[in-house]
Short mmCIF file of C-alpha atoms (C1' of nucleotides) in Angstrom, two decimals:
data_model
loop_
_atom_site.label_atom_id
_atom_site.label_comp_id
_atom_site.label_asym_id
_atom_site.label_seq_id
_atom_site.Cartn_x
_atom_site.Cartn_y
_atom_site.Cartn_z
CA UNK A 1 -7.46 126.18 -0.05
CA UNK A 2 -10.58 126.54 1.69
CA UNK A 3 -9.61 129.27 4.12
CA UNK A 4 -9.79 132.85 3.04
CA UNK A 5 -12.75 132.64 0.87
CA UNK A 6 -16.45 132.19 1.74
CA UNK A 7 -18.73 130.97 -0.91
CA UNK A 8 -15.96 131.66 -3.39
CA UNK A 9 -15.82 135.35 -2.34
CA UNK A 10 -12.35 136.46 -1.29
CA UNK A 11 -12.40 138.48 1.94
CA UNK A 12 -10.80 141.83 2.23
CA UNK A 13 -8.19 142.03 4.94
CA UNK A 14 -10.07 144.39 7.29
CA UNK A 15 -13.23 142.37 6.83
CA UNK A 16 -11.28 139.34 7.88
CA UNK A 17 -10.02 141.15 10.96
CA UNK A 18 -13.52 142.18 11.87
CA UNK A 19 -14.71 138.51 11.55
CA UNK A 20 -11.87 137.21 13.71
CA UNK A 21 -12.39 139.81 16.37
CA UNK A 22 -16.17 139.05 16.39
CA UNK A 23 -15.55 135.28 16.67
CA UNK A 24 -13.37 135.76 19.80
CA UNK A 25 -15.58 138.29 21.36
CA UNK A 26 -18.98 136.56 20.69
CA UNK A 27 -17.74 133.37 22.05
CA UNK A 28 -16.29 135.03 25.16
CA UNK A 29 -19.10 137.48 25.90
CA UNK A 30 -22.05 136.59 23.72
CA UNK A 31 -23.82 138.51 20.97
CA UNK A 32 -25.44 141.25 23.19
CA UNK A 33 -22.60 141.22 25.49
CA UNK A 34 -20.21 142.42 22.79
CA UNK A 35 -20.59 145.98 21.47
CA UNK A 36 -19.75 146.94 17.84
CA UNK A 37 -17.26 149.53 19.18
CA UNK A 38 -15.32 146.71 21.05
CA UNK A 39 -15.31 144.58 17.85
CA UNK A 40 -13.91 147.56 15.79
CA UNK A 41 -11.29 148.22 18.41
CA UNK A 42 -10.21 144.63 18.69
CA UNK A 43 -10.04 144.50 15.00
CA UNK A 44 -7.98 147.63 14.76
CA UNK A 45 -10.66 149.50 12.54
CA UNK A 46 -13.08 152.37 13.08
CA UNK A 47 -16.80 151.59 13.68
CA UNK A 48 -17.56 153.31 10.23
CA UNK A 49 -15.50 150.50 8.56
CA UNK A 50 -17.25 147.83 10.35
CA UNK A 51 -20.56 149.16 9.06
CA UNK A 52 -19.16 149.61 5.66
CA UNK A 53 -18.50 145.81 5.40
CA UNK A 54 -21.54 144.67 7.46
CA UNK A 55 -24.81 146.64 7.23
CA UNK A 56 -25.90 145.62 10.79
CA UNK A 57 -24.63 143.68 13.73
CA UNK A 58 -27.02 140.85 12.76
CA UNK A 59 -25.48 140.67 9.34
CA UNK A 60 -22.13 140.47 10.89
CA UNK A 61 -23.04 137.45 13.02
CA UNK A 62 -24.81 135.76 10.12
CA UNK A 63 -21.67 136.14 7.93
CA UNK A 64 -19.56 134.81 10.84
CA UNK A 65 -21.79 131.79 11.01
CA UNK A 66 -21.30 131.00 7.34
CA UNK A 67 -17.54 131.64 7.69
CA UNK A 68 -17.00 129.30 10.72
CA UNK A 69 -19.42 126.59 9.52
CA UNK A 70 -17.70 126.29 5.96
CA UNK A 71 -14.42 126.35 7.66
CA UNK A 72 -15.52 123.10 9.55
CA UNK A 73 -17.23 121.42 6.73
CA UNK A 74 -14.55 121.90 4.18
CA UNK A 75 -12.45 119.77 6.49
CA UNK A 76 -14.78 116.90 6.39
CA UNK A 77 -16.22 116.67 2.90
CA UNK A 78 -14.85 113.36 2.00
CA UNK A 79 -17.16 110.49 0.98
CA UNK A 80 -17.31 106.79 1.77
CA UNK A 81 -14.21 104.98 0.95
CA UNK A 82 -14.85 101.35 0.02
CA UNK A 83 -11.18 100.29 0.47
CA UNK A 84 -11.57 100.87 4.14
CA UNK A 85 -13.76 98.98 6.62
CA UNK A 86 -17.03 100.45 7.64
CA UNK A 87 -15.66 101.31 11.12
CA UNK A 88 -12.61 102.92 9.65
CA UNK A 89 -14.91 105.19 7.51
CA UNK A 90 -17.00 106.34 10.45
CA UNK A 91 -13.83 106.95 12.54
CA UNK A 92 -12.22 109.05 9.93
CA UNK A 93 -15.28 111.30 9.79
CA UNK A 94 -15.41 111.34 13.63
CA UNK A 95 -11.78 112.31 13.89
CA UNK A 96 -12.17 115.07 11.32
CA UNK A 97 -14.76 116.79 13.47
CA UNK A 98 -12.96 116.14 16.74
CA UNK A 99 -9.69 117.53 15.39
CA UNK A 100 -11.48 120.57 14.05
CA UNK A 101 -13.00 121.08 17.44
CA UNK A 102 -9.60 120.82 19.18
CA UNK A 103 -7.67 122.90 16.66
CA UNK A 104 -10.25 125.65 16.23
CA UNK A 105 -11.87 125.92 19.62
CA UNK A 106 -13.35 129.36 18.99
CA UNK A 107 -14.98 128.40 15.75
CA UNK A 108 -16.17 125.11 17.23
CA UNK A 109 -17.63 126.93 20.31
CA UNK A 110 -19.19 129.54 18.05
CA UNK A 111 -20.96 127.02 16.01
CA UNK A 112 -22.18 125.15 19.18
CA UNK A 113 -23.42 128.34 20.72
CA UNK A 114 -25.10 130.00 17.87
CA UNK A 115 -26.43 127.29 15.54
CA UNK A 116 -29.75 127.46 17.54
CA UNK A 117 -29.75 131.11 18.28
CA UNK A 118 -32.26 133.48 17.10
CA UNK A 119 -29.80 135.88 15.50
CA UNK A 120 -28.93 133.29 12.91
CA UNK A 121 -31.63 133.51 10.19
CA UNK A 122 -33.03 130.38 8.61
CA UNK A 123 -31.78 131.76 5.29
CA UNK A 124 -28.26 131.65 6.66
CA UNK A 125 -28.74 128.07 7.81
CA UNK A 126 -30.00 127.02 4.41
CA UNK A 127 -26.74 128.48 2.80
CA UNK A 128 -24.45 125.94 4.57
CA UNK A 129 -25.15 122.32 4.02
CA UNK A 130 -25.47 120.42 7.27
CA UNK A 131 -22.82 118.04 8.52
CA UNK A 132 -25.60 115.42 7.86
CA UNK A 133 -24.31 114.96 4.26
CA UNK A 134 -21.21 112.85 5.16
CA UNK A 135 -23.15 110.95 7.71
CA UNK A 136 -26.19 109.96 5.51
CA UNK A 137 -23.98 107.84 3.16
CA UNK A 138 -22.37 106.12 6.11
CA UNK A 139 -25.69 105.51 7.73
CA UNK A 140 -27.38 103.87 4.71
CA UNK A 141 -24.27 101.73 4.25
CA UNK A 142 -24.25 100.68 7.79
CA UNK A 143 -27.92 99.73 7.94
CA UNK A 144 -27.46 97.85 4.67
CA UNK A 145 -24.45 95.91 5.88
CA UNK A 146 -26.14 95.41 9.25
CA UNK A 147 -23.22 96.95 10.99
CA UNK A 148 -25.25 99.54 13.02
CA UNK A 149 -28.30 99.23 15.07
CA UNK A 150 -31.75 99.78 13.66
CA UNK A 151 -32.11 103.26 15.00
CA UNK A 152 -33.48 106.32 13.15
CA UNK A 153 -31.09 108.33 11.07
CA UNK A 154 -31.94 111.46 13.19
CA UNK A 155 -31.10 109.65 16.50
CA UNK A 156 -27.78 108.33 15.24
CA UNK A 157 -26.92 111.86 13.76
CA UNK A 158 -27.72 113.50 16.99
CA UNK A 159 -25.85 110.90 18.95
CA UNK A 160 -22.80 111.16 16.59
CA UNK A 161 -22.64 114.85 16.83
CA UNK A 162 -23.44 114.82 20.65
CA UNK A 163 -20.48 112.52 20.96
CA UNK A 164 -18.11 114.90 19.03
CA UNK A 165 -19.10 117.75 21.23
CA UNK A 166 -18.57 115.70 24.42
CA UNK A 167 -15.20 114.46 23.32
CA UNK A 168 -13.89 118.00 22.18
CA UNK A 169 -15.18 119.55 25.37
CA UNK A 170 -13.65 116.83 27.52
CA UNK A 171 -10.15 117.20 25.94
CA UNK A 172 -10.54 121.01 26.25
CA UNK A 173 -11.11 120.57 29.96
CA UNK A 174 -8.34 118.02 30.46
CA UNK A 175 -5.74 118.87 27.67
CA UNK A 176 -3.08 116.72 29.41
CA UNK A 177 -5.20 113.65 28.57
CA UNK A 178 -5.28 114.32 24.90
CA UNK A 179 -3.36 111.53 23.15
CA UNK A 180 -4.05 108.78 20.58
CA UNK A 181 -4.94 106.13 23.11
CA UNK A 182 -7.62 108.17 24.86
CA UNK A 183 -8.87 109.44 21.61
CA UNK A 184 -9.30 105.69 20.47
CA UNK A 185 -11.13 104.96 23.75
CA UNK A 186 -13.46 107.87 23.26
CA UNK A 187 -14.24 106.58 19.74
CA UNK A 188 -14.88 103.12 21.15
CA UNK A 189 -17.59 104.57 23.41
CA UNK A 190 -19.40 105.82 20.35
CA UNK A 191 -18.75 102.74 18.22
CA UNK A 192 -19.82 100.18 20.76
CA UNK A 193 -22.97 102.30 21.30
CA UNK A 194 -24.15 102.39 17.71
CA UNK A 195 -22.75 99.12 16.32
CA UNK A 196 -24.45 95.72 16.37
CA UNK B 1 -40.94 119.21 48.77
CA UNK B 2 -37.93 120.52 47.21
CA UNK B 3 -39.63 123.05 45.07
CA UNK B 4 -40.26 126.53 46.71
CA UNK B 5 -37.20 126.72 48.84
CA UNK B 6 -33.54 127.26 47.93
CA UNK B 7 -30.94 126.16 50.44
CA UNK B 8 -33.67 126.03 52.96
CA UNK B 9 -34.85 129.62 52.39
CA UNK B 10 -38.37 130.10 51.46
CA UNK B 11 -38.83 132.41 48.49
CA UNK B 12 -41.33 135.20 48.71
CA UNK B 13 -43.99 135.23 46.04
CA UNK B 14 -42.64 138.23 43.97
CA UNK B 15 -39.00 136.93 44.27
CA UNK B 16 -40.31 133.71 42.77
CA UNK B 17 -42.07 135.47 39.84
CA UNK B 18 -38.98 137.39 39.13
CA UNK B 19 -36.88 134.20 39.04
CA UNK B 20 -39.54 132.51 36.73
CA UNK B 21 -39.64 135.47 34.40
CA UNK B 22 -35.81 135.57 34.27
CA UNK B 23 -35.61 131.93 33.58
CA UNK B 24 -37.82 132.23 30.58
CA UNK B 25 -36.26 135.39 29.14
CA UNK B 26 -32.64 134.51 29.78
CA UNK B 27 -33.16 131.11 28.01
CA UNK B 28 -35.00 132.80 25.07
CA UNK B 29 -32.89 135.94 24.68
CA UNK B 30 -29.72 135.45 26.64
CA UNK B 31 -28.37 137.42 29.64
CA UNK B 32 -27.41 140.71 27.87
CA UNK B 33 -30.44 140.34 25.52
CA UNK B 34 -32.84 140.68 28.34
CA UNK B 35 -33.30 143.91 30.11
CA UNK B 36 -34.22 144.18 33.79
CA UNK B 37 -37.08 146.40 32.78
CA UNK B 38 -38.48 143.39 30.64
CA UNK B 39 -37.95 140.95 33.48
CA UNK B 40 -39.92 143.23 35.86
CA UNK B 41 -42.68 143.64 33.45
CA UNK B 42 -42.91 139.94 32.70
CA UNK B 43 -42.95 139.21 36.34
CA UNK B 44 -45.51 141.86 37.01
CA UNK B 45 -43.44 143.97 39.35
CA UNK B 46 -41.73 147.26 39.30
CA UNK B 47 -38.01 147.53 38.61
CA UNK B 48 -37.45 148.80 42.05
CA UNK B 49 -38.86 145.55 43.39
CA UNK B 50 -36.46 143.62 41.35
CA UNK B 51 -33.53 145.43 42.72
CA UNK B 52 -34.91 145.22 46.19
CA UNK B 53 -34.70 141.39 45.96
CA UNK B 54 -31.57 141.14 43.81
CA UNK B 55 -28.88 143.73 44.29
CA UNK B 56 -27.62 143.49 40.66
CA UNK B 57 -28.50 141.68 37.40
CA UNK B 58 -25.50 139.41 38.05
CA UNK B 59 -26.80 138.47 41.48
CA UNK B 60 -30.05 137.62 39.91
CA UNK B 61 -28.56 135.12 37.37
CA UNK B 62 -26.43 133.63 40.04
CA UNK B 63 -29.50 133.09 42.27
CA UNK B 64 -31.40 131.70 39.28
CA UNK B 65 -28.60 129.21 38.61
CA UNK B 66 -28.67 127.90 42.27
CA UNK B 67 -32.53 127.70 41.92
CA UNK B 68 -32.54 125.62 38.75
CA UNK B 69 -29.61 123.39 39.66
CA UNK B 70 -30.96 122.52 42.88
CA UNK B 71 -34.31 121.75 41.33
CA UNK B 72 -32.56 119.29 39.03
CA UNK B 73 -30.50 117.64 41.60
CA UNK B 74 -33.08 117.13 44.23
CA UNK B 75 -34.84 114.86 41.76
CA UNK B 76 -31.95 112.65 41.51
CA UNK B 77 -30.19 112.37 44.91
CA UNK B 78 -30.92 108.68 45.41
CA UNK B 79 -28.04 106.38 46.11
CA UNK B 80 -27.02 102.96 44.83
CA UNK B 81 -29.65 100.29 45.35
CA UNK B 82 -28.16 96.84 45.92
CA UNK B 83 -31.45 95.09 45.21
CA UNK B 84 -31.38 96.14 41.64
CA UNK B 85 -28.77 95.10 38.99
CA UNK B 86 -26.00 97.43 38.21
CA UNK B 87 -27.45 98.44 34.87
CA UNK B 88 -30.75 99.14 36.41
CA UNK B 89 -29.01 101.62 38.83
CA UNK B 90 -27.37 103.48 36.08
CA UNK B 91 -30.54 103.58 33.99
CA UNK B 92 -32.52 104.88 36.92
CA UNK B 93 -30.20 107.89 37.38
CA UNK B 94 -30.00 108.40 33.62
CA UNK B 95 -33.78 108.42 33.38
CA UNK B 96 -34.12 110.95 36.31
CA UNK B 97 -32.05 113.45 34.44
CA UNK B 98 -33.68 112.77 31.03
CA UNK B 99 -37.07 113.12 32.57
CA UNK B 100 -36.02 116.33 34.35
CA UNK B 101 -34.77 117.73 30.97
CA UNK B 102 -38.04 116.92 29.21
CA UNK B 103 -40.29 118.03 31.91
CA UNK B 104 -38.41 121.29 32.70
CA UNK B 105 -37.03 122.30 29.37
CA UNK B 106 -36.38 125.91 30.41
CA UNK B 107 -34.53 124.95 33.54
CA UNK B 108 -32.54 122.26 31.67
CA UNK B 109 -31.64 124.66 28.94
CA UNK B 110 -30.68 127.37 31.43
CA UNK B 111 -28.25 125.03 33.04
CA UNK B 112 -26.71 123.94 29.80
CA UNK B 113 -26.34 127.52 28.57
CA UNK B 114 -25.10 129.20 31.64
CA UNK B 115 -23.13 126.61 33.62
CA UNK B 116 -19.96 127.65 31.69
CA UNK B 117 -20.87 131.31 31.32
CA UNK B 118 -18.77 134.08 32.86
CA UNK B 119 -21.78 135.59 34.75
CA UNK B 120 -22.00 132.65 37.08
CA UNK B 121 -19.22 133.03 39.68
CA UNK B 122 -17.12 130.12 40.94
CA UNK B 123 -18.51 130.88 44.32
CA UNK B 124 -22.10 130.11 42.99
CA UNK B 125 -20.83 126.86 41.34
CA UNK B 126 -19.29 125.76 44.71
CA UNK B 127 -22.53 126.17 46.39
CA UNK B 128 -24.29 123.41 44.53
CA UNK B 129 -22.80 119.85 44.53
CA UNK B 130 -22.29 118.73 41.00
CA UNK B 131 -24.30 115.93 39.56
CA UNK B 132 -21.15 113.86 40.00
CA UNK B 133 -22.12 112.73 43.43
CA UNK B 134 -24.66 110.10 42.33
CA UNK B 135 -22.28 109.03 39.48
CA UNK B 136 -19.23 108.55 41.63
CA UNK B 137 -20.80 105.72 43.66
CA UNK B 138 -22.02 104.04 40.55
CA UNK B 139 -18.59 104.29 38.84
CA UNK B 140 -16.58 102.78 41.65
CA UNK B 141 -19.18 99.95 41.93
CA UNK B 142 -18.97 99.43 38.14
CA UNK B 143 -15.26 99.32 38.01
CA UNK B 144 -15.03 97.03 40.98
CA UNK B 145 -17.68 94.58 39.49
CA UNK B 146 -15.88 94.80 36.18
CA UNK B 147 -19.16 95.93 34.57
CA UNK B 148 -17.88 99.06 32.95
CA UNK B 149 -14.71 99.70 30.79
CA UNK B 150 -11.55 100.94 32.42
CA UNK B 151 -11.96 104.63 31.43
CA UNK B 152 -11.38 107.56 33.76
CA UNK B 153 -14.09 108.75 35.94
CA UNK B 154 -14.06 112.22 34.24
CA UNK B 155 -14.53 110.74 30.87
CA UNK B 156 -17.41 108.55 31.81
CA UNK B 157 -18.96 111.51 33.70
CA UNK B 158 -18.78 113.78 30.60
CA UNK B 159 -19.91 110.99 28.34
CA UNK B 160 -22.94 110.22 30.61
CA UNK B 161 -23.93 113.88 30.91
CA UNK B 162 -23.29 114.36 27.12
CA UNK B 163 -25.62 111.46 26.37
CA UNK B 164 -28.34 112.99 28.64
CA UNK B 165 -28.11 116.37 26.86
CA UNK B 166 -28.22 114.65 23.49
CA UNK B 167 -31.20 112.52 24.38
CA UNK B 168 -33.23 115.44 25.83
CA UNK B 169 -32.37 117.72 22.88
CA UNK B 170 -33.34 115.01 20.50
CA UNK B 171 -36.69 114.43 21.90
CA UNK B 172 -37.27 118.14 22.21
CA UNK B 173 -36.71 118.26 18.44
CA UNK B 174 -38.79 115.17 17.75
CA UNK B 175 -41.43 115.09 20.42
CA UNK B 176 -43.52 112.54 18.44
CA UNK B 177 -40.81 110.03 18.89
CA UNK B 178 -40.90 110.21 22.65
CA UNK B 179 -42.02 106.81 23.97
CA UNK B 180 -40.58 104.14 26.12
CA UNK B 181 -39.19 102.04 23.35
CA UNK B 182 -37.08 104.84 21.80
CA UNK B 183 -36.08 105.98 25.40
CA UNK B 184 -34.84 102.32 26.06
CA UNK B 185 -33.01 102.40 22.75
CA UNK B 186 -31.44 105.63 23.58
CA UNK B 187 -30.20 104.29 26.93
CA UNK B 188 -28.77 101.20 25.18
CA UNK B 189 -26.54 103.52 23.08
CA UNK B 190 -25.01 104.73 26.38
CA UNK B 191 -24.99 101.49 28.02
CA UNK B 192 -23.29 99.45 25.16
CA UNK B 193 -20.66 102.22 24.96
CA UNK B 194 -19.56 102.19 28.56
CA UNK B 195 -20.25 98.51 29.58
CA UNK B 196 -17.72 95.73 29.12
"C1'" DT C 1 -53.89 151.80 68.22
"C1'" DA C 2 -49.28 153.60 67.45
"C1'" DC C 3 -44.82 152.65 65.84
"C1'" DT C 4 -41.29 150.39 63.01
"C1'" DA C 5 -39.34 147.75 59.38
"C1'" DA C 6 -40.03 145.78 55.11
"C1'" DA C 7 -42.13 145.83 50.53
"C1'" DT C 8 -43.41 148.26 46.45
"C1'" DT C 9 -43.61 151.73 43.23
"C1'" DG C 10 -42.18 154.27 38.86
"C1'" DA C 11 -39.97 158.50 37.49
"C1'" DC C 12 -35.27 159.57 37.01
"C1'" DT C 13 -30.06 159.37 35.62
"C1'" DA C 14 -25.45 158.59 33.83
"C1'" DA C 15 -23.51 155.39 30.79
"C1'" DT C 16 -23.65 152.79 26.88
"C1'" DC C 17 -25.46 151.12 22.61
"C1'" DA C 18 -26.16 150.36 17.26
"C1'" DG C 19 -25.93 152.79 13.61
"C1'" DT C 20 -25.23 157.55 10.70
"C1'" DC C 21 -22.80 161.12 8.51
"C1'" DT C 22 -19.45 164.08 6.61
"C1'" DA C 23 -14.90 164.39 5.40
"C1'" DT C 24 -10.69 162.46 3.69
"C1'" DA C 25 -7.61 158.96 1.66
"C1'" DA C 26 -6.70 155.22 -1.41
"C1'" DT C 27 -7.51 152.84 -5.61
"C1'" DG C 28 -8.88 151.96 -10.24
"C1'" DT C 29 -9.52 153.43 -14.93
"C1'" DA C 30 -9.60 156.33 -19.22
"C1'" DT D 1 -3.45 163.48 -15.47
"C1'" DA D 2 -8.40 163.71 -14.37
"C1'" DC D 3 -12.37 161.54 -12.54
"C1'" DA D 4 -15.07 158.09 -10.19
"C1'" DT D 5 -15.64 154.72 -6.96
"C1'" DT D 6 -14.47 152.44 -2.88
"C1'" DA D 7 -12.32 152.26 1.84
"C1'" DT D 8 -11.47 154.37 6.13
"C1'" DA D 9 -12.06 157.25 9.80
"C1'" DG D 10 -14.24 158.95 14.25
"C1'" DA D 11 -17.47 162.42 16.05
"C1'" DC D 12 -22.07 162.29 16.64
"C1'" DT D 13 -27.21 160.97 17.75
"C1'" DG D 14 -31.52 159.02 19.44
"C1'" DA D 15 -32.64 155.01 21.91
"C1'" DT D 16 -31.96 151.86 25.59
"C1'" DT D 17 -29.46 150.22 29.61
"C1'" DA D 18 -28.58 148.93 34.76
"C1'" DG D 19 -29.25 150.80 38.73
"C1'" DT D 20 -31.05 154.86 42.23
"C1'" DC D 21 -34.11 157.27 45.06
"C1'" DA D 22 -37.71 159.46 47.58
"C1'" DA D 23 -42.43 158.55 48.34
"C1'" DT D 24 -46.14 155.34 49.59
"C1'" DT D 25 -48.31 151.04 51.05
"C1'" DT D 26 -48.26 146.81 53.64
"C1'" DA D 27 -47.04 143.79 57.43
"C1'" DG D 28 -45.54 142.87 61.95
"C1'" DT D 29 -45.38 143.90 66.89
"C1'" DA D 30 -46.20 145.90 71.46
#
DNA sequence: TACTAAATTGACTAATCAGTCTATAATGTA
DNA sequence: TACATTATAGACTGATTAGTCAATTTAGTA
């Protein structure tokens, strides 16, 4: 459900093609390494059409950021489930991100590369809730139940996200190793690190 | 000792200034986002001088990669010390990388950003030994002494390096949190993850 | 000193860039 | 149908780019 619209706005077909072409090219060659002419050509539209939908190249990358980040977050918006153990709750969230990274490598890489870049305005960043939302509930719960170490929320957050990135990158590098057993082992590295 | 020369070749002063200016600008604005004119201006030389030392912009970034990566590796070339415990050995290596990242944020960020970029040729990558060298000895030792989990070397390597990146990035974001206690806690996250 | 090679300069160039503009086609609406 | 709005196209433009080149200075050597 959460695929063709962005903040509730349905994307036109050519707009979509431009975003998809940009995603591929920005990841492969970077922002300045990709010309608007190349994007238009890859998307199969004229440059005029590109600038009809996106006023500037910067607006294009900002809209692309919203597009990719929402695509990731809508996969992982679930909240804490009391019927499952604490560890299972964390693992579920972890797996959602890891699967997103594996199934959508371009979107994942784009978020990684550009979430700290100067082209993405702070206004854009404010428009998407961070992936911290899901984690905050889990963190409070974990501290309260004394399941996780007494480490600051910021540290756990960065550690959790860093672990997701590591694991996704690892299985991208060694795709033949991707199976449930290795995925479980990778999660244990994280879990044994943060749990008491 | 290992600062002004590169593969034993001593750098001329202007060559040095060009590399330093490039490092700053490439990290801040990216490869294509930085013009050779800007680099020359920042370095205080003419564009002709830049192209006298570096045939092309690509050669410049490749030499810069060698320069930064050697700068990192020469800080951490020590081998396994049997007088210390296994954990202490790992921690020492870990701290070397973390300190490098904190003390040389531009070099660290440059390596992070460009080690997977298409501008760095595979020939260049072959010229610097990977940071795997120091780790391999530790890994074999750890498996043999049954101190670490039975996980593939590649996974442990990626996990170790991912952790270094996470920790450096974290303390860059929250510099007020940088102290020995928090550094120790950060290491425990890694250690408890990989140790049996 | 006299000669050579290397270092340094900055004006210059062909190519490429983001973005514009005018014309035309498609779509919606009354 | 008649009219207005939106979508699409691609040639075009002024600015910027990586890299060149001829002229000049500096450094090394005999």
